[in-house]
Amino acid sequence: MSSITQLLLSSFKGPPPLPHASKEETYSSRIQDFRDQIKSGLPFALDFSALTGIVDALRHNNAIDDRKMLLEHVLVFLSRLPEGPFQTKLQNAVVELLYNDLPHPPATYIGDKYAWRCADGSNNNLSDPDMGKAGMPYARSVQQVNPLPKNQLPDAGLVFDTLLKREKFVKHPAGLSSMMFAFAALVIHTVFRTSHEDVNINETSSYVDLAPLYGHNQEAQDKVRMRNGRGYLHPDAFAEDRLLLLPPAVCVILVLFNRNHNYIARKLLEINERGTYVDPDTLTSDNPNRGAILLAQEEDLFQTTRLINCTWFASAVFSDYFSAILGLEIRQEDHTLFERGRGNVCSVEFNCLYRWHATTSVEDEQWVHQVFSKIFPGKQPEDLSIQDFKAKAKELHSTDPDVKHWTFGDMQRQSDGTFKDAELAAVLHNATDHAAGAFKARGTPHIMRLHEIMGIEQNRRWGVCSLNDFRKFLGLKAYSTFIEWNSNPEVAAAAEKLYGDINFLELYVGLQAEEAKPVVDGAGLCPSYTISRAILSDAIALTRGDRFYTADYTPFNMTSWGFQDCQRDPSAPGYGSTLGRLFLRTLPTQFNYDSVYTWFPLMTPQAMKPILRKLGDSHLYDFNKPTPTEDVPSIGNYRGAVEVLRSPEKFGTPQHVRSGAIVSGPGFFIASDDGARGEREQRTMLRALVGAPDGAQRILEYFYKTTRSMMMKESWTAVASNTRNVDIARDVLKYVPIHWACETVGIPLKAADAPSDAPGFTPREMWEILSDVYSYLFLDVAQSKLLNLQEKSKAHVDKLLHYIKDSSGVGLNLSVSGILSAVSNIFKTPTNHDELVARFASLGYDSDSVANSMLAILVGSTVELSQALTHLVDFFLDENKPTDVQVLCTKTSFGSKDESQLQGLVMEALRLDPAFRGVYRDSYGEQRVGNLIIKGNSRIFVDIAKANLDPEGFPDPQNVNPGRASRDMYLSGDGCEK
Ligand code: HEM
């Protein structure tokens, strides 16, 4: 990793970490010495440096065991010291330590007013609420030393034509895409919005708060909010009109953040973590409190969502964006925790530094031409003045103040206000394909002449320093000649003609026309030398300055779900890319889970290929343009669901596509690529499992005894009470099936406190492993997690198969005698597993099939069964449900009628509260189900939960009726349910 990257990383995380072991060792040895000396009583060696070492150790109290009373020992020692300078010094050190325990002034206050961002960014620094607020002046960081009188500076237009105007397009040397600069434009518009009336004023806040989406003040925010009691934004709307003139990818990214907002708000209401929200649809219009309830929850939902969505944006800025700026390796680290939060004010120097117009791609340049000729028909950039630009901006702003109607990129809104997914995605795919331009002198498209002149003039009005002043401020060597600044002799000579002396080279031009850095480690952006140094300071100011990414970055403010939702996983695809997750969430049919367009959009795919190859990860990604998937139709009526589920010759299960990536060979019947063979294998397995005449009974007994003993072990009593309490779902039902399955397939379970290198798994480890594999195979896992889960599941399966083969002897020799002898070596008393292995051997299966079948039992009979058992218990503990089960429990004898009633109740409970909502099926050729025509080779969703409530299948569907005609009428999906 480059030293620059390391520097930035350590700043993101606060002070550089202590060199671990050695510092801790020093503390503990100091503490031990101190204790020994205290024990031996006074007189004490009065060595002040040793004592401050002890105070220092106390300060690192995370490592101190407070049960050992170190602080108390220090205080006792202090009280015994004779008065004098030594006592005073030590006393001061202890008082300072205790004072510094708490921040002064406090880092934050309690209450919604402080937990939520103000629309205009005020109150970010609680001691100076206006710091960084919208509508305040820019800061100036650097003192101007070299005079730059306006009347002696060259004409701004001439400067552009001589030093900035693009000669020819040069591709970005590191392979950054046009998307990178679309995102960059969004980032800079989040923190810069120079007033057209008074250029000293920044109309937006200096915080990474997604102001282009949410508005730079309350009035702008009000325009984008629906205020529907759900905290939503208007569909696909955003607040910043200045972006409408930029290439469309900028606005598309904003639209996706709008969608992310509405997704998060929907989730918060659905999860209702604190139980304070109501579904607005359930409040009737005659409810007198309706308005007040909706108003209160609207604010809560909107502001909490905004916090989470802003953290998503910040995460994209500090991971995807800065990774691209610095080179890829930064992604490997976690940037989610920053320290400080004392506010930030953007400066004019940085406004000038970020004018990256030279990076405009060929395609975006054409786009700007189109826009220009639309708003200034028949004109050339030279024909226009800054006033013309500002007047036009004002005119466009007032044309349609309703954000719901704004369009861009030649797209039209649909009747519900949204844009078409395919059109939005096409813009993003293209922006990823298009190469950005290199940072360079004479690299800015001619069409941007006016924008650049505006920038240069603005800089002069701000009194910005010279390039050399800026370099000195950053601790960089001042340039002594123009050729040192830019080694292109033509550029250097032209600049010398315009400015005369290198010390008078103004910052704007000095930065934008300086020689660019070559591609080296730690310089993915390859901007000019001075920009590349300064940008690091700015990154740190932005990360550290914001209270909402520091002191107030808490699960309480964002809810536990929200906090978790915006975390990055650096081991995930794209090395934790947040943009990739955003695309998959908001355009799920347009981006594929393994595409480089999803995970590395800021580089062109062409540039990404060799990088991923070098990292050894290229096999994980698809480099082709994503192919859109179609919305999956759903079948929720009983008749249709039966038809699909019971016609394996027409509709196959799709799990084999996933299982093929983690299990090879036949036998894994729960996710077989051949439905009929899978069912055959499953029947054989069941025969082998139940085997002996009393086989089923023995399994039942195992479950009964294990459940009972775990309930005893895991339960507790409250004070003066005989009633035992148990968390039945967490501590019992989760693990009972695991105990049975592991014993059956021969995987040892070890105690929770067993050494980590002891063979086998703890029940909790086993649960995690099986949950991963089960989720990967059967659940609708978020696309963004799929690739990671696949790789994790593959590693889990390898480990499980290793144990299964080892304990069964199936890897060695599959003769009955071979297996029995292997088994007898492992187990002293025969177990279910021995019998199962022997029965398999007699069926003549090959070793891989046996191992895969055992794996199928393990995966198919655990996680989902635990889920189903939990649903059952929950169902029958509900006081509104029939009490028949409780009555059955009290019976002393249990006849076949009771048995059948119990089974009926179980079927009914799982019908009304199924373990999962439904299953997917793939059609073989075109099929018709009712009125629905299903195209060949396409996917459908069978909504079992809905079909279970269809009166055609289950008359009076809400009624729990254990006596319904036959068990066959119940719908079953995949996994253990089958
Ligand atoms: C083809 C793409 C782009 C176009 C057409 C464009 C156009 C403009 C225009 C017209 C302005 C003046 C805005 C105003 O005062 O109302 C401006 C300002 C600015 N542009 Fe760009 N720009 C583009 C891309 C970028 C990119 C990629 C960056 C860098 C990340 C950037 C950085 C800036 C900055 C920092 C300002 C000053 C903003 C302010 O002070 O309010 N621009 N640009």
Short mmCIF file of C-alpha atoms in Angstrom, two decimals, residues 251 449 688 894:
data_model
loop_
_atom_site.label_atom_id
_atom_site.label_comp_id
_atom_site.label_asym_id
_atom_site.label_seq_id
_atom_site.Cartn_x
_atom_site.Cartn_y
_atom_site.Cartn_z
CA CYS A 251 -28.91 13.21 -12.47
CA ARG A 449 -14.94 28.31 -22.30
CA ALA A 688 -32.32 -44.89 4.31
CA PHE A 894 -52.18 -39.72 23.02
#
